[in-house]
Amino acid sequence: LFNGKVLLLTGGTSYMLYQIAHDFMMLGGSVALVSRRKNELDKVAEELNLKTGRKAKGYELNLKFPEKYDEVVDKVLQDFGRIDLLVNGAAGNFLAFAEKLSYNAFKTVLEIDTIATFYMSKIVYTKWMKKNGGNVVNISANLHINGTLMNSHAAAAKAGVDALTKTLALEWGPWGVRVNGVCPGFIDGTEGMDRLFNPNNQKGNDVHKHKDTFLKLLPLQRLGTRNNISHAVLFLASDLASYITAQTLEVDGGQKNIIPNFLVQYP
């Protein structure tokens, strides 16, 4: 499906996004991983190489420093010769009421989520995709759709990401570039889910009871898996979705329609 294709993935060392890299490689592609954590990059790239027999390589980049983007993308193109798919997956978040957020805390989340999505997309487009076509998939979240308590920073950031998805799709479509998004719901095993089910680092049955109660509220009665997200991303990146652009696909098991907010108590 992706024989000879190259994926550039930001945030690829995280639990959920790792699966995208793995599945893309199992389908014949190669992967350039971008992250600010050099040790994790090297470890993940080596693991992917061993598991898939394909090529993965890590590139260190702190997304808050735009002056470094050109150099990294140039290195990727030098090493791989092309970039067929860009997945903007890097994100930052933590739970905090708006009155407790500092200016820098709010700004940092927007830098990592929204501004990095814009600027990485722009660099990859101008250096490769404008002449050669390609696909961009932005990882979003449903925090802004109905508003989410303790997430004013991340909700604003992801609203910006969704707006970029639509706007860039309109601007770049004539050059053979499709831009879409994937909006994960509650995904098992992620750091966010661990914090939601166990905000006070409790132990024992209380955590399991909280999780079981929560799952009963979801239409599909289960959490999503990282495979669900990977499959959605790779579908949008494939020729099966060749007439789909400017869309953000919600992969949440119907959660948005049932639970517009996390189960937290007002102070």
CSV table of C-alpha atoms in Angstrom, one decimal, residues 4-232:
chain,number,residue,atom,x,y,z
A,4,GLY,CA,8.5,3.2,-1.6
A,5,LYS,CA,6.6,6.0,0.3
A,6,VAL,CA,8.1,8.1,3.1
A,7,LEU,CA,6.3,9.3,6.2
A,8,LEU,CA,7.5,12.3,8.3
A,9,LEU,CA,6.0,11.9,11.7
A,10,THR,CA,6.2,14.5,14.5
A,11,GLY,CA,5.7,13.1,18.0
A,12,GLY,CA,6.4,9.6,16.8
A,13,THR,CA,7.9,8.3,20.0
A,14,SER,CA,4.6,8.6,21.9
A,15,TYR,CA,2.6,5.5,22.6
A,16,MET,CA,-0.3,6.3,20.2
A,17,LEU,CA,1.7,7.7,17.3
A,18,TYR,CA,4.3,4.9,17.4
A,19,GLN,CA,1.6,2.6,16.0
A,20,ILE,CA,1.2,4.8,12.9
A,21,ALA,CA,4.9,4.5,12.1
A,22,HIS,CA,4.9,0.8,12.7
A,23,ASP,CA,1.9,0.1,10.5
A,24,PHE,CA,3.1,2.4,7.7
A,25,MET,CA,6.4,0.5,7.6
A,26,MET,CA,4.6,-2.9,7.7
A,27,LEU,CA,2.8,-1.7,4.6
A,28,GLY,CA,6.1,-1.0,2.7
A,29,GLY,CA,7.0,2.5,3.7
A,30,SER,CA,9.9,4.2,5.5
A,31,VAL,CA,9.6,6.7,8.4
A,32,ALA,CA,11.4,9.8,9.5
A,33,LEU,CA,10.6,10.4,13.2
A,34,VAL,CA,10.8,13.9,14.7
A,35,SER,CA,11.0,14.6,18.4
A,36,ARG,CA,13.0,16.6,20.9
A,37,ARG,CA,14.0,13.5,22.9
A,38,LYS,CA,17.2,12.2,21.2
A,39,ASN,CA,17.5,9.0,23.3
A,40,GLU,CA,13.9,8.0,22.7
A,41,LEU,CA,14.2,8.7,19.0
A,42,ASP,CA,17.2,6.4,18.6
A,43,LYS,CA,15.6,3.7,20.6
A,44,VAL,CA,12.2,3.8,18.8
A,45,ALA,CA,13.9,4.0,15.4
A,46,GLU,CA,16.0,0.9,16.1
A,47,GLU,CA,13.0,-1.0,17.4
A,48,LEU,CA,10.9,-0.2,14.3
A,49,ASN,CA,13.8,-1.2,12.0
A,50,LEU,CA,14.1,-4.6,13.8
A,51,LYS,CA,10.3,-5.2,13.9
A,52,THR,CA,9.5,-4.3,10.3
A,53,GLY,CA,12.7,-4.7,8.3
A,54,ARG,CA,12.1,-1.3,6.8
A,55,LYS,CA,14.0,2.0,7.4
A,56,ALA,CA,13.2,4.4,10.3
A,57,LYS,CA,15.4,7.2,11.4
A,58,GLY,CA,15.1,9.8,14.1
A,59,TYR,CA,15.6,13.6,13.8
A,60,GLU,CA,16.0,15.7,16.9
A,61,LEU,CA,13.9,18.9,16.8
A,62,ASN,CA,12.3,21.1,19.5
A,63,LEU,CA,9.2,22.3,17.7
A,64,LYS,CA,9.3,25.6,19.6
A,65,PHE,CA,12.3,26.7,17.6
A,66,PRO,CA,11.2,27.5,14.0
A,67,GLU,CA,14.7,28.3,12.8
A,68,LYS,CA,15.6,24.6,13.0
A,69,TYR,CA,12.7,23.3,10.9
A,70,ASP,CA,14.4,23.9,7.5
A,71,GLU,CA,17.5,22.0,8.5
A,72,VAL,CA,15.6,19.0,9.7
A,73,VAL,CA,13.4,18.7,6.6
A,74,ASP,CA,16.4,19.1,4.4
A,75,LYS,CA,18.1,16.2,6.2
A,76,VAL,CA,15.0,14.0,5.8
A,77,LEU,CA,14.9,14.8,2.0
A,78,GLN,CA,18.6,14.1,1.8
A,79,ASP,CA,18.3,10.7,3.6
A,80,PHE,CA,15.0,9.5,2.1
A,81,GLY,CA,14.6,11.5,-1.2
A,82,ARG,CA,11.0,12.3,-0.7
A,83,ILE,CA,8.1,13.0,1.8
A,84,ASP,CA,4.8,11.5,0.7
A,85,LEU,CA,3.0,11.8,4.0
A,86,LEU,CA,3.3,14.3,6.9
A,87,VAL,CA,1.6,13.5,10.1
A,88,ASN,CA,1.6,16.3,12.6
A,89,GLY,CA,1.2,14.5,15.9
A,90,ALA,CA,3.3,16.3,18.5
A,91,ALA,CA,1.2,17.8,21.2
A,92,GLY,CA,1.4,19.1,24.7
A,93,ASN,CA,-1.3,19.2,27.4
A,94,PHE,CA,-2.1,19.1,31.1
A,95,LEU,CA,-5.2,19.6,33.1
A,96,ALA,CA,-5.6,23.1,34.6
A,97,PHE,CA,-8.4,25.6,35.1
A,98,ALA,CA,-8.1,28.7,33.1
A,99,GLU,CA,-7.6,31.0,36.1
A,100,LYS,CA,-4.6,28.9,37.1
A,101,LEU,CA,-2.9,29.0,33.7
A,102,SER,CA,0.1,31.3,33.2
A,103,TYR,CA,0.6,33.2,29.9
A,104,ASN,CA,3.6,31.0,29.1
A,105,ALA,CA,1.8,27.8,29.8
A,106,PHE,CA,-1.0,28.7,27.5
A,107,LYS,CA,1.4,29.9,24.8
A,108,THR,CA,3.6,26.8,25.0
A,109,VAL,CA,0.7,24.5,24.2
A,110,LEU,CA,-0.3,26.6,21.2
A,111,GLU,CA,3.3,26.6,20.0
A,112,ILE,CA,3.6,22.8,20.1
A,113,ASP,CA,0.1,22.0,18.7
A,114,THR,CA,-1.0,24.8,16.4
A,115,ILE,CA,2.0,26.8,15.4
A,116,ALA,CA,4.2,23.7,14.9
A,117,THR,CA,1.5,22.1,12.8
A,118,PHE,CA,1.3,25.2,10.6
A,119,TYR,CA,5.0,25.7,10.2
A,120,MET,CA,6.0,22.0,9.6
A,121,SER,CA,3.3,21.7,7.0
A,122,LYS,CA,4.4,24.9,5.3
A,123,ILE,CA,8.1,23.8,5.2
A,124,VAL,CA,7.3,20.3,3.9
A,125,TYR,CA,4.9,21.7,1.3
A,126,THR,CA,7.3,24.3,-0.1
A,127,LYS,CA,10.3,22.0,-0.1
A,128,TRP,CA,8.5,18.9,-1.6
A,129,MET,CA,4.8,18.6,-1.9
A,130,LYS,CA,4.1,21.7,-4.0
A,131,LYS,CA,6.0,20.1,-6.9
A,132,ASN,CA,5.3,16.4,-6.1
A,133,GLY,CA,1.9,16.2,-4.3
A,134,GLY,CA,1.3,14.4,-1.1
A,135,ASN,CA,-0.8,14.1,2.0
A,136,VAL,CA,-0.9,15.8,5.4
A,137,VAL,CA,-2.8,14.4,8.3
A,138,ASN,CA,-3.1,16.5,11.5
A,139,ILE,CA,-3.9,14.8,14.8
A,140,SER,CA,-6.6,16.8,16.6
A,141,ALA,CA,-8.8,16.3,19.6
A,142,ASN,CA,-12.4,16.9,20.4
A,143,LEU,CA,-11.7,19.2,23.3
A,144,HIS,CA,-13.0,22.4,21.5
A,145,ILE,CA,-16.1,21.0,19.9
A,146,ASN,CA,-18.3,21.4,23.0
A,147,GLY,CA,-15.7,22.9,25.3
A,148,THR,CA,-13.8,20.9,27.9
A,149,LEU,CA,-13.2,21.7,31.5
A,150,MET,CA,-9.6,22.3,32.5
A,151,ASN,CA,-8.5,22.4,28.8
A,152,SER,CA,-8.9,26.0,27.6
A,153,HIS,CA,-5.3,25.9,26.3
A,154,ALA,CA,-5.5,22.6,24.5
A,155,ALA,CA,-9.0,23.2,23.2
A,156,ALA,CA,-7.9,26.5,21.7
A,157,ALA,CA,-4.8,24.8,20.2
A,158,LYS,CA,-6.8,22.0,18.6
A,159,ALA,CA,-9.5,24.4,17.3
A,160,GLY,CA,-6.6,26.1,15.5
A,161,VAL,CA,-5.4,22.8,14.1
A,162,ASP,CA,-8.8,22.0,12.7
A,163,ALA,CA,-9.0,25.4,11.1
A,164,LEU,CA,-5.6,24.8,9.5
A,165,THR,CA,-6.7,21.5,8.1
A,166,LYS,CA,-9.6,23.1,6.2
A,167,THR,CA,-7.7,26.2,5.0
A,168,LEU,CA,-4.5,24.4,3.9
A,169,ALA,CA,-6.7,21.8,2.0
A,170,LEU,CA,-8.3,24.6,0.1
A,171,GLU,CA,-5.0,26.3,-0.7
A,172,TRP,CA,-3.0,23.2,-1.6
A,173,GLY,CA,-5.5,21.0,-3.3
A,174,PRO,CA,-4.8,22.4,-6.8
A,175,TRP,CA,-1.2,21.1,-6.3
A,176,GLY,CA,-2.2,17.6,-5.6
A,177,VAL,CA,-1.9,17.9,-1.8
A,178,ARG,CA,-4.7,16.6,0.4
A,179,VAL,CA,-5.0,17.8,4.0
A,180,ASN,CA,-7.1,15.9,6.6
A,181,GLY,CA,-7.3,15.4,10.3
A,182,VAL,CA,-7.9,12.6,12.8
A,183,CYS,CA,-9.6,13.3,16.1
A,184,PRO,CA,-9.1,10.6,18.6
A,185,GLY,CA,-11.5,9.9,21.4
A,186,PHE,CA,-10.5,8.1,24.6
A,187,ILE,CA,-7.6,5.8,23.6
A,188,ASP,CA,-6.5,3.1,26.0
A,189,GLY,CA,-3.0,3.2,27.3
A,190,THR,CA,-2.3,6.8,26.6
A,191,GLU,CA,-1.0,9.2,29.3
A,192,GLY,CA,-4.2,11.3,29.0
A,193,MET,CA,-6.4,8.3,29.8
A,194,ASP,CA,-4.2,7.3,32.8
A,195,ARG,CA,-4.6,10.9,34.2
A,196,LEU,CA,-8.4,10.9,33.6
A,197,PHE,CA,-9.0,7.5,35.3
A,198,ASN,CA,-6.6,8.1,38.1
A,199,PRO,CA,-6.1,11.8,38.7
A,200,ASN,CA,-4.9,11.4,42.3
A,201,ASN,CA,-2.6,8.4,41.7
A,202,GLN,CA,-4.9,6.1,43.5
A,203,LYS,CA,-4.3,2.4,43.7
A,204,GLY,CA,-6.5,-0.7,43.7
A,205,ASN,CA,-10.2,-1.3,43.0
A,206,ASP,CA,-11.3,2.4,43.0
A,207,VAL,CA,-9.4,3.1,39.8
A,208,HIS,CA,-11.0,0.0,38.0
A,209,LYS,CA,-14.5,1.0,39.3
A,210,HIS,CA,-14.1,4.5,37.9
A,211,LYS,CA,-13.0,3.1,34.6
A,212,ASP,CA,-15.8,0.6,34.4
A,213,THR,CA,-18.4,3.2,35.2
A,214,PHE,CA,-17.0,5.5,32.5
A,215,LEU,CA,-17.0,2.8,29.8
A,216,LYS,CA,-20.7,2.1,30.3
A,217,LEU,CA,-21.4,5.6,29.2
A,218,LEU,CA,-19.8,5.1,25.8
A,219,PRO,CA,-21.9,3.8,22.9
A,220,LEU,CA,-19.4,1.1,22.0
A,221,GLN,CA,-18.7,0.2,25.6
A,222,ARG,CA,-14.9,0.3,25.3
A,223,LEU,CA,-12.0,2.6,24.8
A,224,GLY,CA,-10.3,3.0,21.5
A,225,THR,CA,-7.0,1.5,20.7
A,226,ARG,CA,-3.9,3.0,19.1
A,227,ASN,CA,-4.6,0.7,16.1
A,228,ASN,CA,-7.9,2.4,15.6
A,229,ILE,CA,-6.1,5.8,15.2
A,230,SER,CA,-3.4,4.3,13.0
A,231,HIS,CA,-5.9,2.8,10.7
A,232,ALA,CA,-7.8,6.0,10.3
